mmCIF file of C-alpha atoms in Angstrom:
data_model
loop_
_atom_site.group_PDB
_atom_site.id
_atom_site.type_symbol
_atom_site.label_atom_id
_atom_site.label_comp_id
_atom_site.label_asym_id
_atom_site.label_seq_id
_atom_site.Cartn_x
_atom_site.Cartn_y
_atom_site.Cartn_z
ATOM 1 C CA UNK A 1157 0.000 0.000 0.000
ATOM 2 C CA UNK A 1158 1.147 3.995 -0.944
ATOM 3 C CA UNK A 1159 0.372 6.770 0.653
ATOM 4 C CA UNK A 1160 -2.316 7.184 -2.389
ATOM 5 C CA UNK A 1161 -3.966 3.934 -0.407
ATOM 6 C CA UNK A 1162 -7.075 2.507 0.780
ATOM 7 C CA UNK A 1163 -7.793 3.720 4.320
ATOM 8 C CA UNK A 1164 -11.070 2.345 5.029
ATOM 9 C CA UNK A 1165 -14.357 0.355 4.043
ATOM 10 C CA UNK A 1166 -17.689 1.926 4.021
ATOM 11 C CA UNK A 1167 -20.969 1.196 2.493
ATOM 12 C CA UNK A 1168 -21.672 0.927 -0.012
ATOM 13 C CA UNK A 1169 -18.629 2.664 -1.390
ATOM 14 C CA UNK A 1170 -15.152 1.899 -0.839
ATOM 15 C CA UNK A 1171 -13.725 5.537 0.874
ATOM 16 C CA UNK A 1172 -9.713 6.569 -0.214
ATOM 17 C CA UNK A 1173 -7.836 8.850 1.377
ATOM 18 C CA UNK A 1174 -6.647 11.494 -1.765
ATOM 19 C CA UNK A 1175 -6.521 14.938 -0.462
ATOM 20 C CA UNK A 1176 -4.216 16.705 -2.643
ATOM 21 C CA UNK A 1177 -4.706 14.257 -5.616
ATOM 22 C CA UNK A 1178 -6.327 15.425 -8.927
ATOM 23 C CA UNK A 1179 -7.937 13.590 -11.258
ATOM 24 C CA UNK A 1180 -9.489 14.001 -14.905
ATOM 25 C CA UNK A 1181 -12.808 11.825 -15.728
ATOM 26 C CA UNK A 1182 -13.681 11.560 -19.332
ATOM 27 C CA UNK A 1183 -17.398 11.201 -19.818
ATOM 28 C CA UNK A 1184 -18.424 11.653 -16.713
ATOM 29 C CA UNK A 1185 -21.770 13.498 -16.498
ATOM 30 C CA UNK A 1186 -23.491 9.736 -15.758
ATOM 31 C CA UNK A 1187 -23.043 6.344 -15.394
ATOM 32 C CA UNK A 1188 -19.589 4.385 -14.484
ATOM 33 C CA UNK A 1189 -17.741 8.184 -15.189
ATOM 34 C CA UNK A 1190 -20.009 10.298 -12.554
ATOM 35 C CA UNK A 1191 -20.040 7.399 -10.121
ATOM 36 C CA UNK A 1192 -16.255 7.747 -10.658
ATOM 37 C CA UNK A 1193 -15.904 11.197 -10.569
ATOM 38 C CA UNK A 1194 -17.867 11.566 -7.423
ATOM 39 C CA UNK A 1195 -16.102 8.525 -5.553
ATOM 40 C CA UNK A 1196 -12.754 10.311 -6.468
ATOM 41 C CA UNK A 1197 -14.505 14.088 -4.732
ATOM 42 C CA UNK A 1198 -15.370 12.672 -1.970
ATOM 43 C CA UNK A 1199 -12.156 11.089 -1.000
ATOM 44 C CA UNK A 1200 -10.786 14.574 -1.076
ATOM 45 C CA UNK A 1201 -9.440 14.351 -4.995
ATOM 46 C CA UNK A 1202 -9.898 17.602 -7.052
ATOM 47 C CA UNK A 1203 -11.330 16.195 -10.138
ATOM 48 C CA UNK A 1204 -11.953 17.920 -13.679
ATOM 49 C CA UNK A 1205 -15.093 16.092 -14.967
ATOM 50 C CA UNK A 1206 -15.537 15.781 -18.896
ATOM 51 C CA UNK A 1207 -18.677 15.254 -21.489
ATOM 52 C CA UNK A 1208 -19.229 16.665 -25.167
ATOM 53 C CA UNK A 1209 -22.376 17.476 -23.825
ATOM 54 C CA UNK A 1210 -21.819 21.113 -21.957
ATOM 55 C CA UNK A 1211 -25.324 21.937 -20.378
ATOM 56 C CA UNK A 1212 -25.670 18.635 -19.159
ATOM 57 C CA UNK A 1213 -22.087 18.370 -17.478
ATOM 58 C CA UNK A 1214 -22.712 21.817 -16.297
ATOM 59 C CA UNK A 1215 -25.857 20.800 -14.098
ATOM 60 C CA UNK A 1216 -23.877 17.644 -12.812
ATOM 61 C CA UNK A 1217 -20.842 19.796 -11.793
ATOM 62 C CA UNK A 1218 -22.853 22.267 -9.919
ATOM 63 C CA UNK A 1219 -24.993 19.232 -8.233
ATOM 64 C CA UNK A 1220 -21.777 18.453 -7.147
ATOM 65 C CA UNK A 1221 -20.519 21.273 -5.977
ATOM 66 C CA UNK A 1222 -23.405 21.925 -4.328
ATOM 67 C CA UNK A 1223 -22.577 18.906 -1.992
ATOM 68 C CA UNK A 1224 -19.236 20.154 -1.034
ATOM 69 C CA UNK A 1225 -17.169 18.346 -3.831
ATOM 70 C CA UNK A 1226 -14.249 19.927 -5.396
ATOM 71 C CA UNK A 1227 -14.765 19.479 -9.023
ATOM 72 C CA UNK A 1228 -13.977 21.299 -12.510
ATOM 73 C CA UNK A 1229 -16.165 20.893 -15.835
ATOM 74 C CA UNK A 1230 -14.084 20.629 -19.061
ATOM 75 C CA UNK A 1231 -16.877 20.434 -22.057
ATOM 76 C CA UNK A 1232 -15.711 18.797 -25.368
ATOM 77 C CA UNK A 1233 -15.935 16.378 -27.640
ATOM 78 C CA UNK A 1234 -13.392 13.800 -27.518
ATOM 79 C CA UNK A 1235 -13.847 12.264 -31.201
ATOM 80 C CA UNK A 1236 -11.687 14.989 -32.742
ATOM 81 C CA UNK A 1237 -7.719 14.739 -31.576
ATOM 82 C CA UNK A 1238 -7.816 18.880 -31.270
ATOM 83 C CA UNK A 1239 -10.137 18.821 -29.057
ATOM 84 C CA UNK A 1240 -8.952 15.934 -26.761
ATOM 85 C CA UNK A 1241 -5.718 17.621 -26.554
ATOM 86 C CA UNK A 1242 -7.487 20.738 -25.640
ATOM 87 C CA UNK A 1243 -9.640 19.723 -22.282
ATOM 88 C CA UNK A 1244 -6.576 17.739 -21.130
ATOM 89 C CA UNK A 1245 -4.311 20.762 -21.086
ATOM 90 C CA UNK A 1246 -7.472 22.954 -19.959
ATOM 91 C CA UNK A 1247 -7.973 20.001 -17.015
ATOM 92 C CA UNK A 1248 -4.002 20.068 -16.196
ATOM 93 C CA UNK A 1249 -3.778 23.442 -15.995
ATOM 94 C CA UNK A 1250 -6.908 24.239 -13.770
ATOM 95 C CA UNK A 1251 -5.909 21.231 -11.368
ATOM 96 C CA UNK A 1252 -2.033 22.487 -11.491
ATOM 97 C CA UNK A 1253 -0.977 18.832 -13.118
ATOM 98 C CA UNK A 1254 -2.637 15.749 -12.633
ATOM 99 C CA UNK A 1255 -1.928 12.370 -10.630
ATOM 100 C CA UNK A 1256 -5.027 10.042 -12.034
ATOM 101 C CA UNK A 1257 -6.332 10.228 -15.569
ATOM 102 C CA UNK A 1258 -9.482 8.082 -16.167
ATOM 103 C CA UNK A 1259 -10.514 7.404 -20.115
ATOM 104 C CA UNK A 1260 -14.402 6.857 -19.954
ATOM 105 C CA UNK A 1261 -15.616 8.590 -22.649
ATOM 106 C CA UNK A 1262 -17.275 5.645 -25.232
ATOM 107 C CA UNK A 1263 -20.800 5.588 -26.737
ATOM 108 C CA UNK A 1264 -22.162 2.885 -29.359
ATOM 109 C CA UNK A 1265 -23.711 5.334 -31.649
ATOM 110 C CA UNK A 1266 -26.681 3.046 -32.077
ATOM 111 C CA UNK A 1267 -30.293 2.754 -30.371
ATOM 112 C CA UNK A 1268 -30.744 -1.133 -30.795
ATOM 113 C CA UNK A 1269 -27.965 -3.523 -31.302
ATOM 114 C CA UNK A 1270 -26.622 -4.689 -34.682
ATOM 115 C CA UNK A 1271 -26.402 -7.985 -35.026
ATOM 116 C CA UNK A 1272 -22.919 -9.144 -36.386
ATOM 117 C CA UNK A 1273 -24.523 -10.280 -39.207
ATOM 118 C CA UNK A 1274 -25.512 -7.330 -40.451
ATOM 119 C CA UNK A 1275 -22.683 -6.048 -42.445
ATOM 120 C CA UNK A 1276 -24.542 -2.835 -44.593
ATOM 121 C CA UNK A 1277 -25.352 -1.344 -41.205
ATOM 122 C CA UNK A 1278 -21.985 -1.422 -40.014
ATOM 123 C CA UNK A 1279 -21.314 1.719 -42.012
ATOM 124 C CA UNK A 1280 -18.166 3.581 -42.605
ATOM 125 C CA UNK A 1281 -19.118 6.987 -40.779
ATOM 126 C CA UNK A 1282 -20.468 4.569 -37.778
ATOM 127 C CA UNK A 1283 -16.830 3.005 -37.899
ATOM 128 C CA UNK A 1284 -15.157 6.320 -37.613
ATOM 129 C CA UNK A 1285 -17.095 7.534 -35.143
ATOM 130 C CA UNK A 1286 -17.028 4.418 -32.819
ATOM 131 C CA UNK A 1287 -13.180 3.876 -33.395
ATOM 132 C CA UNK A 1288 -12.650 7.880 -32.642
ATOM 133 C CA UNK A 1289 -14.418 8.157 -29.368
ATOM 134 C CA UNK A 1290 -13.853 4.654 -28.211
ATOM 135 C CA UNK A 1291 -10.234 3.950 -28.832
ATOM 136 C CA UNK A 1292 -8.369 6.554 -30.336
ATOM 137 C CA UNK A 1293 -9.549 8.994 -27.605
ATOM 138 C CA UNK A 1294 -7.963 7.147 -24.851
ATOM 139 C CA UNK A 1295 -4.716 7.558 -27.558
ATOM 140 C CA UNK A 1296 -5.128 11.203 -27.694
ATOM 141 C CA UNK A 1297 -5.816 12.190 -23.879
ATOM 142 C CA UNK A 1298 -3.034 10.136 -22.631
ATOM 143 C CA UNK A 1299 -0.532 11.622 -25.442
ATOM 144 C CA UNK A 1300 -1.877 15.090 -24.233
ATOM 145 C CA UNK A 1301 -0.898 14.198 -20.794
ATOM 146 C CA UNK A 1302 2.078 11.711 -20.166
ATOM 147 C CA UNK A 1303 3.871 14.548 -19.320
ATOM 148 C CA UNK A 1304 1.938 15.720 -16.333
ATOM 149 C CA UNK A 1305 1.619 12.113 -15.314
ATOM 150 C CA UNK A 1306 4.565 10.755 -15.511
ATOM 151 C CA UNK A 1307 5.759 14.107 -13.134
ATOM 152 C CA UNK A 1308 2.992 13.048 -10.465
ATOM 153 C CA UNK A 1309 4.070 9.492 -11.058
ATOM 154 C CA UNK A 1310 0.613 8.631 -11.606
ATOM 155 C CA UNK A 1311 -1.998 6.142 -13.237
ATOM 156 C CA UNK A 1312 -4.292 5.786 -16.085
ATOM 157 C CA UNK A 1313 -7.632 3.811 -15.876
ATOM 158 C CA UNK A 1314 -9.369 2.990 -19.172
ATOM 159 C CA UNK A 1315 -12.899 1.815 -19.333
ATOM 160 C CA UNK A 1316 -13.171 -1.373 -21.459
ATOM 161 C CA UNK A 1317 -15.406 -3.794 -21.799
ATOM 162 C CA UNK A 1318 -16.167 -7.328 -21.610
ATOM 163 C CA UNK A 1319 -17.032 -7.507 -25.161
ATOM 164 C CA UNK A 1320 -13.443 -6.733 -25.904
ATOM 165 C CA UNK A 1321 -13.196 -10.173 -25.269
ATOM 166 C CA UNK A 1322 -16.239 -11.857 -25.936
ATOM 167 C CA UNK A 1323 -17.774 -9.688 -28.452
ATOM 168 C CA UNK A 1324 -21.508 -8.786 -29.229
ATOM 169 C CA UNK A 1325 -22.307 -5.377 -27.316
ATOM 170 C CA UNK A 1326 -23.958 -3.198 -29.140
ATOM 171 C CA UNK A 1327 -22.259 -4.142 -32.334
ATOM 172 C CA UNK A 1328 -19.473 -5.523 -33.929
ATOM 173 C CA UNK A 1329 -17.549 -2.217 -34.467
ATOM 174 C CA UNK A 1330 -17.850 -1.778 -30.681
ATOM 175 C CA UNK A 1331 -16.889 -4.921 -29.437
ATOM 176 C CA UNK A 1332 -13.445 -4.068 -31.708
ATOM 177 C CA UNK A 1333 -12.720 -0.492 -31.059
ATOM 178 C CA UNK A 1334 -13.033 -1.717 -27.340
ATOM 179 C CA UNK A 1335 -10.701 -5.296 -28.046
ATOM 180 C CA UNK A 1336 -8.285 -1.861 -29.535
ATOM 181 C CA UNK A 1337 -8.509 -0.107 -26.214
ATOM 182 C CA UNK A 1338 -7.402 -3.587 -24.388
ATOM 183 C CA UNK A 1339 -4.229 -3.845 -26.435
ATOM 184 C CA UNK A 1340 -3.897 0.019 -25.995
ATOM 185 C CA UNK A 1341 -3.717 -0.358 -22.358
ATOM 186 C CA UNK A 1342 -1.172 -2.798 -22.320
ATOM 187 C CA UNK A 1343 1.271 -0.932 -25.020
ATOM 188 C CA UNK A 1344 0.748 2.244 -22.781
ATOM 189 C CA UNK A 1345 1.842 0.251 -19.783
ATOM 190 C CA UNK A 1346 5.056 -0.578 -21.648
ATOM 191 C CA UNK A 1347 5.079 2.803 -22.554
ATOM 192 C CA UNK A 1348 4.883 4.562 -20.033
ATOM 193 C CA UNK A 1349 6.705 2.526 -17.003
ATOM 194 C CA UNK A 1350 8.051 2.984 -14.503
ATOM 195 C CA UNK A 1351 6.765 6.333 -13.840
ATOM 196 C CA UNK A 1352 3.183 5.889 -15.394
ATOM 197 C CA UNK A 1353 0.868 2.878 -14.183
ATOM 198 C CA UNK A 1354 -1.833 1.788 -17.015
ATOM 199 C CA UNK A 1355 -4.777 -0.429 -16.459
ATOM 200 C CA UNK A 1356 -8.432 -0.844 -17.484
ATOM 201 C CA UNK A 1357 -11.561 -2.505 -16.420
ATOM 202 C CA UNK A 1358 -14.092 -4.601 -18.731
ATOM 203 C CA UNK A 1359 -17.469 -4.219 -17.509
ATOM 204 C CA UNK A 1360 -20.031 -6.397 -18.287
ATOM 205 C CA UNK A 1361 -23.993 -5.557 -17.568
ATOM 206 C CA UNK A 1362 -24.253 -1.593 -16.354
ATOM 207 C CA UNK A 1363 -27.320 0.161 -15.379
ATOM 208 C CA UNK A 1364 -26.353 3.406 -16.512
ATOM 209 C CA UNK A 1365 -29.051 4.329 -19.131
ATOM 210 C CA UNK A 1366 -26.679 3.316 -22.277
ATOM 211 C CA UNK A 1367 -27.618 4.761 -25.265
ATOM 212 C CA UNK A 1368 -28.043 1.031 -26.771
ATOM 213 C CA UNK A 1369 -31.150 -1.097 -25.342
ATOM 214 C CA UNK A 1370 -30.674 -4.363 -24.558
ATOM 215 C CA UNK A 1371 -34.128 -4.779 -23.147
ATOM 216 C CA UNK A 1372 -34.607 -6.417 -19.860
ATOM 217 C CA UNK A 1373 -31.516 -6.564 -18.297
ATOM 218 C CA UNK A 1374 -32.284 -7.379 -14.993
ATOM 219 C CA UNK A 1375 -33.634 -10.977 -16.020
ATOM 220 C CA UNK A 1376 -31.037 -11.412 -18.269
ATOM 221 C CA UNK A 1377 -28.885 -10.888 -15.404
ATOM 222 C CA UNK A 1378 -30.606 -12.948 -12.952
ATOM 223 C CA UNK A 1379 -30.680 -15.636 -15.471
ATOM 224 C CA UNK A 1380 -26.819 -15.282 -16.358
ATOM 225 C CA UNK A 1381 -24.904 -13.828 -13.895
ATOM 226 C CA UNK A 1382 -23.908 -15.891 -10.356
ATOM 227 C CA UNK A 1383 -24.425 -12.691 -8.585
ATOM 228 C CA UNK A 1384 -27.740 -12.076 -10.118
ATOM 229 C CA UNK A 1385 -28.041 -8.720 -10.308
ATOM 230 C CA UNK A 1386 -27.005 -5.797 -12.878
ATOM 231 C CA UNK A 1387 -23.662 -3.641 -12.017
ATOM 232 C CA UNK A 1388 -24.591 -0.212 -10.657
ATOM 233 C CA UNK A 1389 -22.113 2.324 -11.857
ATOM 234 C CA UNK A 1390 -20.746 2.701 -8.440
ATOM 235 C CA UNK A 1391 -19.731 -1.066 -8.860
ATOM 236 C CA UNK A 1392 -17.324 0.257 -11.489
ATOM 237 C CA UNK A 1393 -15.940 2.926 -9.968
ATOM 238 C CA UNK A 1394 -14.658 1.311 -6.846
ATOM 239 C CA UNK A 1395 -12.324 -0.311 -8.942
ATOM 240 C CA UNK A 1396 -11.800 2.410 -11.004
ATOM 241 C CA UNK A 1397 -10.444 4.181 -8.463
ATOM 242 C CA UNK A 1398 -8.440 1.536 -6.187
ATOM 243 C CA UNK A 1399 -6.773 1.042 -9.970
ATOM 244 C CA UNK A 1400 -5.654 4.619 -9.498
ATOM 245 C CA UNK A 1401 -5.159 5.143 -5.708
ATOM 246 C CA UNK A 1402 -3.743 1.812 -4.837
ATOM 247 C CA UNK A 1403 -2.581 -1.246 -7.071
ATOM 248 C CA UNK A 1404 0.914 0.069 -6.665
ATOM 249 C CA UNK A 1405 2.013 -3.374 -8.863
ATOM 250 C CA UNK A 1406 -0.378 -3.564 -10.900
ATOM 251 C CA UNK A 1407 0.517 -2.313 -14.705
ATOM 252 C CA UNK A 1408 -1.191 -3.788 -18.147
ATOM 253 C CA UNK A 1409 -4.076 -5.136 -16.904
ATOM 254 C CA UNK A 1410 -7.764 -5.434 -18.152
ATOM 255 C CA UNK A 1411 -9.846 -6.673 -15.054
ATOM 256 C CA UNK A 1412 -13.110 -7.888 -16.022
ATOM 257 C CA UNK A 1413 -15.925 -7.355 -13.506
ATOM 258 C CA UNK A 1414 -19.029 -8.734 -14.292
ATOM 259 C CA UNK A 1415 -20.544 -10.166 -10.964
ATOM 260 C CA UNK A 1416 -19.658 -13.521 -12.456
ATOM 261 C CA UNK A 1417 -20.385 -13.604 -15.795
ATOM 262 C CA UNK A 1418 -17.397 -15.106 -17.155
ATOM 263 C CA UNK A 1419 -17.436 -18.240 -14.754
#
């Protein structure tokens, strides 16, 4: 254990002692990015919270603020490599460096699933987009801000996904740009070492209000999944964050965590 360690257990959340520590959350005005943003507030983190969508990461950053948290909204879209660059410096700057930079940001681009079969809707304006804000995002924010890390001798985090390894998801162009962020994580590990830690997580079902239905995931969970229940965000983010504020040898790994899925 560091001094960026665990200090106690609490519940339902995990609690981390990181006064002084600042962080940057990619798509984080909901689901596995808020939960993550938050957890990292309220163990005393500053933490620059990001989303292409302004308004709506505006009224999240001033619900948070409003409960005492210490957190900064950087708007933008991270699909264009301009851009990414741009909110990491902004983030860097307003947190004076950074110790813990968490890639998030990911969308399907798609209502309903596409089956894998389906080879006309797989588009090649759905492939850029997917590969740009899925994979190549993570590319461009970490680029943008090895420098600053590798000073605070901190840790990346990327969000994954189970179907990096198993496919399906929301579609086959998915289920590869996030297989692309999996080997991503590991080359940035080699990377970046010693000074730089790089890991990700692979969540499987998330009750987060994805963009892509899957229709009733709750039975499908209770029917699939030992634990029998669908992963709330703040699931996620408790290893999110122990990724970033402990793990001290731990580099290059993509942890699944699925309540039992894979077994």
């Amino acid at each position: 254990m560091t001094d960026h360690g665990m200090t106690n257990v609490s519940s339902p959340n995990l609690t981390f002692n990181l006064a002084g520590r600042r962080a940057l959350v990619t798509g984080s005005a909901s689901g596995i990015g808020r939960a993550t943003a938050e957890l990292l507030a309220r163990s005393g983190a500053r933490v620059a919270m990001n989303d292409r969508a302004a308004d709506t990461l505006d009224a999240v950053v001033s619900q948070l603020r409003s409960s005492g948290f210490e957190v900064e909204g950087v708007a933008g879209d991270l699909g264009e490599s301009a851009t990414a660059a741009e909110v990491g410096h902004r983030a860097a700057e307003r947190l004076g460096g950074l110790d813990y930079l968490i890639n998030n940001a990911g969308a399907p681009f798609t209502r309903t699933p596409i089956p894998a079969s389906d080879l006309e809707a797989l588009t090649d304006a759905l492939w850029d987009r997917i590969l740009r804000v899925n994979l190549m995002s993570a590319f461009w924010m970490t680029k943008a801000l090895a420098g600053a890390l590798r000073a605070s001798r901190g840790a990346v985090v990327n969000n994954v996904s189970i179907a990096a390894f198993g496919g399906g998801a929301s579609s086959a162009a998915y289920a590869t740009a996030k297989a692309g962020l999996a080997g991503l994580t590991r080359e940035l590990a080699r990377g970046l070492a010693p000074e730089v830690r790089v890991n990700g997580i692979a969540p499987g079902y998330v009750n987060s209000g994805w963009e892509c239905s899957f229709g009733d995931m709750e039975s499908a969970a209770r029917a699939t999944v030992p634990l029998a229940r669908v992963g709330q965000p703040e699931d996620y983010a408790e290893l999110v964050v122990f990724l970033c504020a402990g793990a001290a040898y731990i580099t290059g790994e993509v942890i699944p965590i699925t309540g039992g899925l894979r077994i």
